[in-house]
Amino acid sequence: MRVGVITFPGSLDDHDALAAATRGGAEGVGLWHGDTDLSGVDAVVLPGGFSYGDYLRTGAIAQHAPIMAAVRAFAADGGPVLGICNGFQILCEAGLLPGALLRNSGLRFVSRPVFVTVERRDTPFTRGFDHPGPWSVPLKSGEGCYHADPATLDRLEAEDRVVFRYLPGDNPNGSARNIAGVSNEAGNVVGLMPHPEHAVDDDLAGGDDFLAMFAGLASDVPEHESLSR
Amino acid sequence: MPRVAIDVLLKREILDPQGRALERALPGLGHGEASDVRVGKHIELDLDVSGDELATTVESMAHDFLTNPVIETYVWRIIQPDERADANS
Amino acid sequence: MTQTPVTTFPADETLTDERARELGHELGLRRDEYDQVVEALGRVPTVSELGMYSVMWSEHCSYKSSKVHLRRLEATSPRILAGPGENAGVVDVGDGLAVAFKVESHNHPSFVEPYQGAATGVGGILRDIFTMGARPIAVMDSLRFGDPTVDGLGPRSRAFQRAIVDGVVRGVGGYGNCVGVPNIGGETVFDDRYATNPLVNVLAIGVMPVERLQLATAEQVGDVAILLGSSTGRDGIGGASVLASQEFDEGLEDKRPNVQVGDPFREKSLIECCLELYDRDLLAGIQDMGAAGIACSTAELASAASMGMDVDLDAVHLREPSMASWEILCSESQERMLALAHPDGVDEVLAVAARWDVPASVIGEVVAGDRLRLHRRGELVADLPARSLADEGPTYDRPRERPAWQDGYGIVVAEDLPIPGLADDGDLAGFVAKFLASPSLAAADWVHGQYDSWVRGGTVLGPGQGDAGVVRLPGSARGIACALDGNGRWCELDPAEGTRRVVAEAFRNVACVGATPIASTNCLNFGNPERPEIMWQLATSIEALGEATRTLGIPVTGGNVSLYNESRVGGSDDPRDTHIWPTPVIGVLGVIDDAAMAVGQAFVQEGDVVFLLGDETRPGLAGSALQAYLDLPLGGRLAPVDLDLEARLAVVLGEAARAGLLHSAHDISDGGLVAALADSAVLGDIGVQIVPTERKDPAQLLFSESPSRVLVTTPSDSVRELARLCADAEVPLADVGTVGGTTIDVQGLLTLSLEDVRDAHLRGVPTAVDPSLVTTATGEVVT
């Protein structure tokens, strides 16, 4: 299993995402925003950070990077794509995931561990979890308030596409319906605001609750398995 | 070369916490008369096109890149040098 | 002095002696300093030269008032690879790795424009670190603000203070978060003394393979000077001297144009670009651009190599083409570096820069001789000995005098305080809960909850989790620990003893997590050095700093001096009231062989035994948080700290951590025992029952800040082993209680519900500082 992690200008957690993929048992492969192909990887991670300084809007500039054409094609072909934090924002801007991320309702950057439940365990990124949780994972973002219009939200719920949810009463940023992460229709593209790559090592402050995400990803997968149910 | 100003606001139905915070702060500063505060972005640029092409260019730029239609809306206009937001700086 | 220029300069650069002297005065050059410039040049300076000298010879750049005293900090250690005078101290931490660390102030800019002042403070100290060849892996911030709980006039109003706190915290976070360096701790202190002069000190730590250390020793004639990074604009023109060396007055708005604006996105690219250049061994030297940007970096690189440099200012990428030469030279535009490369490597350097989208321009060349020559539009605009600018500025041994007000402190009765609830059998628990909610003692979650502490995947103990921050080094099990501490009240009371105590505390904090302290850095925040009383405080503090760091084996690897921290805005005529508390902030670095063994502050397990290690509780209310909280005049005498005991205590803590005996360790400091218990209990979400073994005055037992005391918890089956370690090292230990329950209980004195304490502890800061919102511990906004 080769997991590609894209470095955009201003990506910060690319290094951590590569380390997490490796720790999960996959081979981490660095990908560059200016490249036009994905070096034959089996999964793609768009890591956290402040691509292009978050200038204009979070993710707005990065979604036009040369490599994104290859990401779109890979995603359309059923390839597993994970967007973490800024990566989630990029996927929303790129139209690969529904909705948008707004400024936190508290107007401050929020950096703390949160608990999330894994609402759907049949995506390439959640099949490693043996129960829904709650699982602890660091969150660190200023624009993490998930927004979509009510019809879209209803559809997401109906189609079981809410993948991660904050605990009721512990919604850190005002996200609609406590949504922390969603998937596309086919389930192969997943985005979430918290940082699973910071929760893969029990010796570190973030703990290791999300090692299951990377271990599950690295486990034997049929190539570009179809996830639609 | 025409100069274009584009003003971007969050759509009306989307909560603007920044605007809400200002709205709550203003009365304390003696401006109880203010309401419906929204905070957005103001973008200015010179465009080397004219005529019909100008509108098409601005619309496409604004729709595809400068704003996110999921959450934002915008208006634009051509401005004169003395209408630049930084004209008096 | 009427010497005629030996070279011809453009008309707009040429000055008469009289005009130059006048301009020099306006730029802050003293008459004798101006004469020294003329002597160094052998003629009247040009406009550009005058600008360069005035900035480079300012207090901020030249350390002219402190240099003679800082010499007393010199220390040698085989571990130190780069010491004072370099951009940052560098120490060998073993395994072929070196760690660079340094702390720097951005006090005045943060008062003028809190967000940008704090943000560019972070950016500046990070550049110091990666200039040495190291990748930044952590920052810490030591912040001091006015008291937001009282509403005074003007800058002392609550709204004003809150705006400063808000801007500074957003600035530290905004820059650090975006540049991708984790914040691993620091301190936040609120005290009216800093109302018109906040202290914003930021420490940064970086790591590198030993062989990547960049020392400017490889330069040769013909090397090419390349300007990397942002374009040069009018930001902070003269800001270093104007903003950092003049006292504030009412005209704040006028100074705004001097504020520099930070671009952390650019800095991130610049870091990656520079690290790649080092790894590919393409550079002969590098210098970051801080105050006096191009003037300073060119002069310092040339001077360090004992060579000259020719620079073409037309090659500098400018934001505004109309900039005058002196503006280009003195601009403080952020996110810029000056690199030297061998001519054969220039194309490769430019290619690396292009890959990281970092603008790069070849602007000059290293030449034989000692002259720094700057050209604009084909004409020479400055021609001076590089060394005179960088290294031969004026130094002063300013008059010092022990302030008369010191005597008053000694006669204050500080150790016998009327504590509500204690003397009158009233509500002591209620009093303590309120005390713990005072913003300096309350948990700083509101502050570091806005900082990324996880990025780069090494954080073992983040902000507030341990007495020191701990980061595991990349590719190694080894970690580094760092603590950053200051205490202005102690140092005002007694600059010598106060400084020793602060050094001891930072040292102890590093020991508490289980690390071995190995080196130190400092940021000396003081008032106006032209006042003999302030100079006495500074000199006294530096002497104690040298002595304490030598005794504890944590040599000073560098530091920063920030003077003129005072303001007349308060309106008081009392000489005591015009300076900030003298505030040396000390950073101590330690090494821990197995970072996974680091010990945090949180109580962990029901039934663990609580021990007090080290000294017994001594009278320690002089200068204490309690004295401040009760609004009593500062006074009393500081009990002397026993540095030998501190050293032995550190040995025990290190050995106990390595042996896995400790579940938690937390020293007793600000706020005394009650504050230490509250920190550990709230963090661990478990209570504690203390049975005092000492027959002491209850006020001292609960609130004394006497040094050399650490509370540790250990599982009962490790007690014997811990006792043996203490006996071997001759460190006293006392069994003082047990972890467990839902109360914080000090037998016979106090019972607090953990829930009440948690609420007080977590809400203290947001209630005091968050202007319109109260954010709960979970980030929810209560409106």
PDB file of N, CA and C in Angstrom, chain C residues 396-431:
ATOM      1  N   TYR C 396      28.660  51.770  26.749  1.00  0.00           N
ATOM      2  CA  TYR C 396      28.643  52.638  27.922  1.00  0.00           C
ATOM      3  C   TYR C 396      28.647  51.836  29.204  1.00  0.00           C
ATOM      4  N   ASP C 397      29.415  52.311  30.153  1.00  0.00           N
ATOM      5  CA  ASP C 397      29.294  51.790  31.502  1.00  0.00           C
ATOM      6  C   ASP C 397      28.514  52.855  32.255  1.00  0.00           C
ATOM      7  N   ARG C 398      27.205  52.740  32.187  1.00  0.00           N
ATOM      8  CA  ARG C 398      26.357  53.804  32.708  1.00  0.00           C
ATOM      9  C   ARG C 398      26.359  53.785  34.231  1.00  0.00           C
ATOM     10  N   PRO C 399      26.147  54.961  34.812  1.00  0.00           N
ATOM     11  CA  PRO C 399      26.135  55.034  36.276  1.00  0.00           C
ATOM     12  C   PRO C 399      25.029  54.171  36.875  1.00  0.00           C
ATOM     13  N   ARG C 400      25.374  53.584  38.006  1.00  0.00           N
ATOM     14  CA  ARG C 400      24.413  52.704  38.698  1.00  0.00           C
ATOM     15  C   ARG C 400      24.274  53.180  40.131  1.00  0.00           C
ATOM     16  N   GLU C 401      23.082  53.055  40.636  1.00  0.00           N
ATOM     17  CA  GLU C 401      22.884  53.432  42.024  1.00  0.00           C
ATOM     18  C   GLU C 401      21.724  52.636  42.608  1.00  0.00           C
ATOM     19  N   ARG C 402      21.982  52.030  43.738  1.00  0.00           N
ATOM     20  CA  ARG C 402      20.928  51.264  44.395  1.00  0.00           C
ATOM     21  C   ARG C 402      19.784  52.217  44.724  1.00  0.00           C
ATOM     22  N   PRO C 403      18.573  51.921  44.257  1.00  0.00           N
ATOM     23  CA  PRO C 403      17.468  52.857  44.471  1.00  0.00           C
ATOM     24  C   PRO C 403      17.142  52.999  45.953  1.00  0.00           C
ATOM     25  N   ALA C 404      16.834  54.212  46.330  1.00  0.00           N
ATOM     26  CA  ALA C 404      16.482  54.455  47.729  1.00  0.00           C
ATOM     27  C   ALA C 404      15.264  53.641  48.120  1.00  0.00           C
ATOM     28  N   TRP C 405      14.372  53.386  47.141  1.00  0.00           N
ATOM     29  CA  TRP C 405      13.136  52.693  47.483  1.00  0.00           C
ATOM     30  C   TRP C 405      13.363  51.241  47.914  1.00  0.00           C
ATOM     31  N   GLN C 406      14.551  50.693  47.621  1.00  0.00           N
ATOM     32  CA  GLN C 406      14.817  49.311  48.043  1.00  0.00           C
ATOM     33  C   GLN C 406      14.684  49.163  49.563  1.00  0.00           C
ATOM     34  N   ASP C 407      15.129  50.205  50.277  1.00  0.00           N
ATOM     35  CA  ASP C 407      15.100  50.120  51.744  1.00  0.00           C
ATOM     36  C   ASP C 407      13.685  49.900  52.260  1.00  0.00           C
ATOM     37  N   GLY C 408      12.747  50.550  51.579  1.00  0.00           N
ATOM     38  CA  GLY C 408      11.361  50.439  52.011  1.00  0.00           C
ATOM     39  C   GLY C 408      10.836  49.010  51.946  1.00  0.00           C
ATOM     40  N   TYR C 409      11.277  48.274  50.956  1.00  0.00           N
ATOM     41  CA  TYR C 409      10.774  46.909  50.795  1.00  0.00           C
ATOM     42  C   TYR C 409      11.132  46.024  51.989  1.00  0.00           C
ATOM     43  N   GLY C 410      12.347  46.264  52.501  1.00  0.00           N
ATOM     44  CA  GLY C 410      12.847  45.402  53.572  1.00  0.00           C
ATOM     45  C   GLY C 410      12.065  45.531  54.863  1.00  0.00           C
ATOM     46  N   ILE C 411      11.428  46.677  55.076  1.00  0.00           N
ATOM     47  CA  ILE C 411      10.757  46.864  56.362  1.00  0.00           C
ATOM     48  C   ILE C 411       9.274  46.500  56.325  1.00  0.00           C
ATOM     49  N   VAL C 412       8.793  46.117  55.128  1.00  0.00           N
ATOM     50  CA  VAL C 412       7.388  45.699  55.053  1.00  0.00           C
ATOM     51  C   VAL C 412       7.232  44.338  55.732  1.00  0.00           C
ATOM     52  N   VAL C 413       6.212  44.228  56.561  1.00  0.00           N
ATOM     53  CA  VAL C 413       5.923  42.931  57.167  1.00  0.00           C
ATOM     54  C   VAL C 413       5.120  42.127  56.157  1.00  0.00           C
ATOM     55  N   ALA C 414       5.764  41.112  55.609  1.00  0.00           N
ATOM     56  CA  ALA C 414       5.122  40.398  54.506  1.00  0.00           C
ATOM     57  C   ALA C 414       4.660  39.012  54.895  1.00  0.00           C
ATOM     58  N   GLU C 415       5.223  38.479  55.933  1.00  0.00           N
ATOM     59  CA  GLU C 415       4.999  37.060  56.203  1.00  0.00           C
ATOM     60  C   GLU C 415       3.793  36.792  57.098  1.00  0.00           C
ATOM     61  N   ASP C 416       3.177  37.843  57.580  1.00  0.00           N
ATOM     62  CA  ASP C 416       2.054  37.655  58.492  1.00  0.00           C
ATOM     63  C   ASP C 416       0.852  38.389  57.896  1.00  0.00           C
ATOM     64  N   LEU C 417       0.189  37.739  56.955  1.00  0.00           N
ATOM     65  CA  LEU C 417      -0.871  38.427  56.220  1.00  0.00           C
ATOM     66  C   LEU C 417      -2.252  38.066  56.760  1.00  0.00           C
ATOM     67  N   PRO C 418      -3.148  39.033  56.748  1.00  0.00           N
ATOM     68  CA  PRO C 418      -4.520  38.771  57.195  1.00  0.00           C
ATOM     69  C   PRO C 418      -5.299  38.060  56.100  1.00  0.00           C
ATOM     70  N   ILE C 419      -5.322  36.747  56.138  1.00  0.00           N
ATOM     71  CA  ILE C 419      -5.984  36.010  55.072  1.00  0.00           C
ATOM     72  C   ILE C 419      -7.451  35.783  55.401  1.00  0.00           C
ATOM     73  N   PRO C 420      -8.326  36.279  54.553  1.00  0.00           N
ATOM     74  CA  PRO C 420      -9.749  36.131  54.816  1.00  0.00           C
ATOM     75  C   PRO C 420     -10.076  34.653  54.988  1.00  0.00           C
ATOM     76  N   GLY C 421     -10.765  34.343  56.045  1.00  0.00           N
ATOM     77  CA  GLY C 421     -11.165  32.956  56.247  1.00  0.00           C
ATOM     78  C   GLY C 421     -10.242  32.202  57.180  1.00  0.00           C
ATOM     79  N   LEU C 422      -8.989  32.649  57.254  1.00  0.00           N
ATOM     80  CA  LEU C 422      -8.062  31.947  58.134  1.00  0.00           C
ATOM     81  C   LEU C 422      -8.123  32.514  59.547  1.00  0.00           C
ATOM     82  N   ALA C 423      -7.957  33.830  59.625  1.00  0.00           N
ATOM     83  CA  ALA C 423      -7.914  34.479  60.919  1.00  0.00           C
ATOM     84  C   ALA C 423      -9.291  34.446  61.593  1.00  0.00           C
ATOM     85  N   ASP C 424     -10.333  34.566  60.770  1.00  0.00           N
ATOM     86  CA  ASP C 424     -11.654  34.763  61.360  1.00  0.00           C
ATOM     87  C   ASP C 424     -12.564  33.543  61.235  1.00  0.00           C
ATOM     88  N   ASP C 425     -11.978  32.364  60.949  1.00  0.00           N
ATOM     89  CA  ASP C 425     -12.784  31.154  60.810  1.00  0.00           C
ATOM     90  C   ASP C 425     -13.885  31.307  59.770  1.00  0.00           C
ATOM     91  N   GLY C 426     -13.648  32.148  58.808  1.00  0.00           N
ATOM     92  CA  GLY C 426     -14.665  32.389  57.776  1.00  0.00           C
ATOM     93  C   GLY C 426     -14.516  31.402  56.632  1.00  0.00           C
ATOM     94  N   ASP C 427     -14.867  31.882  55.438  1.00  0.00           N
ATOM     95  CA  ASP C 427     -14.928  31.012  54.277  1.00  0.00           C
ATOM     96  C   ASP C 427     -13.569  30.943  53.568  1.00  0.00           C
ATOM     97  N   LEU C 428     -12.644  30.176  54.123  1.00  0.00           N
ATOM     98  CA  LEU C 428     -11.321  30.057  53.511  1.00  0.00           C
ATOM     99  C   LEU C 428     -11.427  29.405  52.128  1.00  0.00           C
ATOM    100  N   ALA C 429     -12.277  28.388  52.016  1.00  0.00           N
ATOM    101  CA  ALA C 429     -12.422  27.697  50.730  1.00  0.00           C
ATOM    102  C   ALA C 429     -12.897  28.662  49.648  1.00  0.00           C
ATOM    103  N   GLY C 430     -13.840  29.522  50.017  1.00  0.00           N
ATOM    104  CA  GLY C 430     -14.333  30.497  49.053  1.00  0.00           C
ATOM    105  C   GLY C 430     -13.231  31.456  48.629  1.00  0.00           C
ATOM    106  N   PHE C 431     -12.421  31.856  49.616  1.00  0.00           N
ATOM    107  CA  PHE C 431     -11.325  32.762  49.305  1.00  0.00           C
ATOM    108  C   PHE C 431     -10.335  32.095  48.357  1.00  0.00           C
TER     109      PHE C 431
END
